[in-house]
DNA sequence: AGCCTTTGACCAGCG
DNA sequence: TCGCTGGTCAAAGGC
């Protein structure tokens, strides 16, 4: 579980045959928060390729650590239907930063 | 006691 | 209409 600065609660995990990847479903610890996060990775990939997909925006204060990851502070928009696709983020070793 | 994590089952949409 | 996939919720166990 790579920490991106926010607090998440895992509520599900399924293997998507369509892409042959495992997808974990995370939700913000606050029920009133419409922020969600999906992480998918290759179960047999020893590298550490993780695709973090952020959905929605946090409706409560965000931790200072949240300002660490690039592109994660796209809060300046609308809590309607903004999809934060941070694309392929590399955690666990391939981080250049 | 509270919180978090994990697995199975259920529901909805599509072909 | 049925089967399949994707997504979500609930319950149990451990720290």
Short mmCIF file of C-alpha atoms (C1' of nucleotides) in Angstrom, two decimals:
data_model
loop_
_atom_site.label_atom_id
_atom_site.label_comp_id
_atom_site.label_asym_id
_atom_site.label_seq_id
_atom_site.Cartn_x
_atom_site.Cartn_y
_atom_site.Cartn_z
CA UNK A 1 0.00 0.00 0.00
CA UNK A 2 1.82 3.10 -1.21
CA UNK A 3 0.85 6.23 0.67
CA UNK A 4 -0.08 9.16 -1.50
CA UNK A 5 -0.85 11.58 1.28
CA UNK A 6 -4.51 10.85 1.79
CA UNK A 7 -6.21 8.30 4.00
CA UNK A 8 -8.03 5.51 2.22
CA UNK A 9 -10.06 2.53 3.19
CA UNK A 10 -9.93 -0.49 0.93
CA UNK A 11 -13.43 -1.73 0.19
CA UNK A 12 -12.82 -4.22 -2.53
CA UNK A 13 -10.36 -5.94 -4.79
CA UNK A 14 -11.05 -7.76 -8.04
CA UNK A 15 -9.06 -9.22 -10.87
CA UNK A 16 -10.08 -7.53 -14.12
CA UNK A 17 -9.75 -10.14 -16.84
CA UNK A 18 -10.30 -7.49 -19.44
CA UNK A 19 -6.90 -6.01 -18.76
CA UNK A 20 -5.48 -8.98 -16.87
CA UNK A 21 -4.77 -6.81 -13.88
CA UNK A 22 -5.77 -6.63 -10.24
CA UNK A 23 -7.80 -3.62 -9.28
CA UNK A 24 -8.11 -2.42 -5.71
CA UNK A 25 -10.87 -0.07 -4.71
CA UNK A 26 -10.15 2.57 -2.11
CA UNK A 27 -12.41 5.20 -0.66
CA UNK A 28 -11.68 8.23 1.46
CA UNK A 29 -12.02 7.49 5.18
CA UNK A 30 -14.76 10.10 5.33
CA UNK A 31 -18.10 8.96 4.06
CA UNK A 32 -19.03 12.55 3.28
CA UNK A 33 -16.01 12.77 1.07
CA UNK A 34 -16.68 11.95 -2.56
CA UNK A 35 -13.08 11.06 -3.19
CA UNK A 36 -12.27 7.60 -4.44
CA UNK A 37 -9.15 5.88 -5.63
CA UNK A 38 -8.53 2.86 -7.80
CA UNK A 39 -5.23 1.07 -8.06
CA UNK A 40 -4.45 -1.57 -10.61
CA UNK A 41 -1.30 -3.62 -11.14
CA UNK A 42 -0.08 -6.78 -12.78
CA UNK A 43 -0.20 -9.62 -10.28
CA UNK A 44 2.83 -11.25 -11.87
CA UNK A 45 4.77 -8.05 -12.44
CA UNK A 46 7.66 -7.99 -9.93
CA UNK A 47 8.59 -4.43 -10.91
CA UNK A 48 5.94 -2.44 -9.12
CA UNK A 49 3.84 -0.88 -11.82
CA UNK A 50 0.86 0.82 -10.23
CA UNK A 51 -1.84 2.78 -11.97
CA UNK A 52 -3.45 5.16 -9.52
CA UNK A 53 -6.77 6.58 -10.64
CA UNK A 54 -8.25 9.30 -8.48
CA UNK A 55 -11.97 10.01 -8.76
CA UNK A 56 -13.78 12.95 -7.30
CA UNK A 57 -12.39 15.48 -4.87
CA UNK A 58 -11.97 15.57 -1.12
CA UNK A 59 -14.57 17.66 0.67
CA UNK A 60 -12.54 18.07 3.79
CA UNK A 61 -9.08 19.43 4.51
CA UNK A 62 -6.29 17.56 2.83
CA UNK A 63 -3.12 16.55 4.69
CA UNK A 64 0.01 18.54 3.95
CA UNK A 65 1.53 15.35 2.63
CA UNK A 66 -1.08 15.43 -0.12
CA UNK A 67 0.81 18.34 -1.60
CA UNK A 68 3.76 16.05 -2.17
CA UNK A 69 2.64 14.02 -5.22
CA UNK A 70 2.54 16.04 -8.46
CA UNK A 71 -0.85 16.61 -10.01
CA UNK A 72 -2.57 15.42 -6.86
CA UNK A 73 -3.58 18.95 -5.96
CA UNK A 74 -6.07 19.43 -8.74
CA UNK A 75 -8.68 20.36 -6.19
CA UNK A 76 -9.15 23.73 -7.90
CA UNK A 77 -11.95 22.59 -10.15
CA UNK A 78 -15.27 21.13 -9.16
CA UNK A 79 -16.40 18.28 -6.98
CA UNK A 80 -18.82 17.22 -9.69
CA UNK A 81 -17.29 14.77 -12.08
CA UNK A 82 -13.62 15.48 -12.33
CA UNK A 83 -11.45 12.49 -13.02
CA UNK A 84 -7.87 12.74 -11.87
CA UNK A 85 -5.95 10.27 -13.93
CA UNK A 86 -2.47 10.56 -12.56
CA UNK A 87 -1.53 8.03 -15.19
CA UNK A 88 1.16 5.50 -14.51
CA UNK A 89 2.73 6.42 -11.22
CA UNK A 90 5.64 4.38 -10.03
CA UNK A 91 5.83 3.70 -6.33
CA UNK A 92 8.14 1.45 -4.42
CA UNK A 93 11.38 2.01 -6.27
CA UNK A 94 10.90 3.42 -9.74
CA UNK A 95 10.29 6.87 -8.30
CA UNK A 96 12.60 9.37 -9.87
CA UNK A 97 11.68 11.99 -7.33
"C1'" DA B 1 -13.19 -0.58 21.54
"C1'" DG B 2 -12.08 1.06 17.31
"C1'" DC B 3 -10.09 0.77 12.91
"C1'" DC B 4 -8.31 -1.62 9.00
"C1'" DT B 5 -7.87 -5.47 5.80
"C1'" DT B 6 -9.65 -9.46 3.09
"C1'" DT B 7 -13.09 -12.58 0.63
"C1'" DG B 8 -17.65 -13.75 -1.20
"C1'" DA B 9 -21.97 -12.57 -2.94
"C1'" DC B 10 -25.20 -9.47 -5.10
"C1'" DC B 11 -26.73 -5.99 -8.48
"C1'" DA B 12 -26.78 -3.53 -12.83
"C1'" DG B 13 -25.60 -2.86 -17.76
"C1'" DC B 14 -24.43 -4.86 -22.17
"C1'" DG B 15 -24.11 -8.27 -26.07
"C1'" DT C 1 -33.41 -13.65 -21.41
"C1'" DC C 2 -28.99 -15.39 -19.92
"C1'" DG C 3 -24.19 -15.01 -18.90
"C1'" DC C 4 -20.32 -12.16 -17.89
"C1'" DT C 5 -17.83 -8.24 -16.10
"C1'" DG C 6 -17.22 -4.40 -13.09
"C1'" DG C 7 -18.30 -2.23 -8.83
"C1'" DT C 8 -19.94 -2.08 -3.98
"C1'" DC C 9 -21.31 -3.75 0.66
"C1'" DA C 10 -21.05 -6.74 4.68
"C1'" DA C 11 -18.89 -9.80 8.18
"C1'" DA C 12 -14.90 -11.71 10.64
"C1'" DG C 13 -10.15 -11.51 12.47
"C1'" DG C 14 -6.07 -9.06 14.23
"C1'" DC C 15 -3.49 -5.19 16.35
#
